[in-house]
XYZ file of C-alpha atoms in Angstrom:
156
model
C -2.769 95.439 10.305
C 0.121 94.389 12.320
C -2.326 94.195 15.568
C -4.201 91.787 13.923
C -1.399 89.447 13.010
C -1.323 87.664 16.710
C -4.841 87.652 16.906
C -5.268 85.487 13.525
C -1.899 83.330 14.492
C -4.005 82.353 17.664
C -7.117 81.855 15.940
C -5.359 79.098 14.047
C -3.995 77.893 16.824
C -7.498 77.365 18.866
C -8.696 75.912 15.392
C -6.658 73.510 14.985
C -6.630 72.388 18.587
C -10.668 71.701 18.646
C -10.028 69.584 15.717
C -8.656 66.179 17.285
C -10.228 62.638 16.382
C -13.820 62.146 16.024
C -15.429 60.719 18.341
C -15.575 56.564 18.156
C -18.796 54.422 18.078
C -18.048 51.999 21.424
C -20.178 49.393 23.226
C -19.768 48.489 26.784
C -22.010 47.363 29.637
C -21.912 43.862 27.916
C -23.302 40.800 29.505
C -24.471 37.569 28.983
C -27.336 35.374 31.039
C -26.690 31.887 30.489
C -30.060 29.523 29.399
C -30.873 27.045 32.297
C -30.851 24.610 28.785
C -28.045 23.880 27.251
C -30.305 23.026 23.511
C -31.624 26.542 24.331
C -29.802 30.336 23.094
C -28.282 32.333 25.891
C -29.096 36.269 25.590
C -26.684 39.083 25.654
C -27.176 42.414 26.422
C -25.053 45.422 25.791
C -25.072 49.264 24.718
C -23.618 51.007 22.158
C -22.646 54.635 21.891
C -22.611 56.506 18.694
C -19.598 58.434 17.562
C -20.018 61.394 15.767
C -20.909 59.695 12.973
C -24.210 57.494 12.528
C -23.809 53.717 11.596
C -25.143 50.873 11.823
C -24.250 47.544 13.531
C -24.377 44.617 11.217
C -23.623 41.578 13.377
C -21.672 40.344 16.823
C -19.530 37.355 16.223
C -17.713 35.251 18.905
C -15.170 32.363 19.061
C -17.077 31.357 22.167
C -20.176 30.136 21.193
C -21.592 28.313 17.997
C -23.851 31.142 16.471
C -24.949 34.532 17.796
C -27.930 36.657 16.320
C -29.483 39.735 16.653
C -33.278 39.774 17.356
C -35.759 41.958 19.122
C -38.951 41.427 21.277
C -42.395 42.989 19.941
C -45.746 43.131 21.172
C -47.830 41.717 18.168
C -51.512 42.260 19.222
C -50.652 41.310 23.089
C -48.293 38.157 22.187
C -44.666 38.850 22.614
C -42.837 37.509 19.952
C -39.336 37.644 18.164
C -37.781 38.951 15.252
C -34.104 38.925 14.025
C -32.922 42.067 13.206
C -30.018 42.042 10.015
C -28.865 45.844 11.116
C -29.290 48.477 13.909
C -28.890 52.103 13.342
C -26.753 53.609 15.638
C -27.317 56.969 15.183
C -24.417 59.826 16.302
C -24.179 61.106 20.023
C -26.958 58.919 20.825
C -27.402 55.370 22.374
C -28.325 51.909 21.494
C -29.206 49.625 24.340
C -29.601 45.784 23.845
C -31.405 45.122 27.031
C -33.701 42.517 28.527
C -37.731 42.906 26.984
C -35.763 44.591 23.663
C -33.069 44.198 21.169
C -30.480 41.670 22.303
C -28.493 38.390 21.289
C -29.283 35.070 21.118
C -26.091 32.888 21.594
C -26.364 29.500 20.936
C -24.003 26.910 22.268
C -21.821 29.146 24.775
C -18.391 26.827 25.128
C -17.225 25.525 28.759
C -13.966 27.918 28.533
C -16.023 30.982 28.746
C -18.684 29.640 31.372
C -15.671 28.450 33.288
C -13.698 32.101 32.472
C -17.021 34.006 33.538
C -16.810 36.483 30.206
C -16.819 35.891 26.779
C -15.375 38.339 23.842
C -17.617 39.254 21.664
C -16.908 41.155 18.243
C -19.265 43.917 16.841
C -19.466 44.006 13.177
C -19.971 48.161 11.971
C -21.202 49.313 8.640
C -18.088 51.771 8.477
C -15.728 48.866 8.300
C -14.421 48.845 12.838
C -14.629 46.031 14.437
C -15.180 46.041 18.267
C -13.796 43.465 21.176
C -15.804 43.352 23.833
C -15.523 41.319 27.166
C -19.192 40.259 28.353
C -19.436 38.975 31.703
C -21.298 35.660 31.842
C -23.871 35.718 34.467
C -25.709 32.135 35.593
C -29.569 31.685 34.305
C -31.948 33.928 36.523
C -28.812 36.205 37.542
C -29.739 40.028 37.823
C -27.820 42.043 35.419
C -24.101 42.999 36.319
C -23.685 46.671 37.736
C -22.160 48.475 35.661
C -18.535 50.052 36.483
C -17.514 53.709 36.987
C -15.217 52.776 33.504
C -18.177 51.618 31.580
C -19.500 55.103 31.981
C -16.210 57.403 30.709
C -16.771 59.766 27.640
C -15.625 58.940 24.413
């Protein structure tokens, strides 16, 4: 019996070292392509990466802008078309992109201090209660999407 005593000391031990924090739901990659119209939504694009736990994200607010909504783009018998979305599932380990010709956000009225500042912070709204800053990086109407950096890519 007394063998056995070290061996179940430093099974606790590895036990309770594997058992840190879960895992976080984070978004990064986040951008934002101006409208050449001023009376015209701006779209922002982002992606989010489930924690270990599903949930779902319920809305993106911002001080920098009038109003910001969620839609998506569908194919409705060959006629693209919009749709806002009230929720997205963002299911555990997985990922959630908000990308041009999909899911993204239509930001009306983007203010002069964040055009001028070239991001804008944007807040994601999560059905478990977090809520998430985000810097997007403004780019100009017809602007290519912003690489993404070697940070926007660690593991969470």
């Amino acid at each position: 019996m007394r063998a056995f005593l070290p061996l179940i000391a430093l099974s606790g031990a590895v036990a309770l070292t594997s058992c840190g924090e879960p895992a976080p739901t984070y978004v990064d990659q986040a951008w934002v392509r101006l409208s050449p119209n001023k009376d015209t939504p701006s779209a922002g694009y982002f992606v989010a990466h489930g924690g270990d736990a599903a949930t779902q994200l319920r809305g993106v607010l911002t001080d920098y802008a009038l109003k910001v909504e969620m839609h998506e783009s569908v194919d409705q018998a060959g006629k693209m078309s919009m749709k806002p979305l009230a929720s997205v599932d963002i299911p555990a380990k997985s990922t959630v992109a908000f990308a041009p010709g999909g899911k993204h956000l239509m930001i009306w009225g983007v203010n002069d201090t964040a055009i001028g500042r070239g991001k804008m912070t944007l807040t994601f709204l999560l059905a478990n209660g977090d809520r998430l800053l985000v810097d997007a990086i403004i780019q100009k109407p017809g602007a290519a999407a912003p690489a993404p950096k070697p940070e926007d890519h660690k593991a969470h």
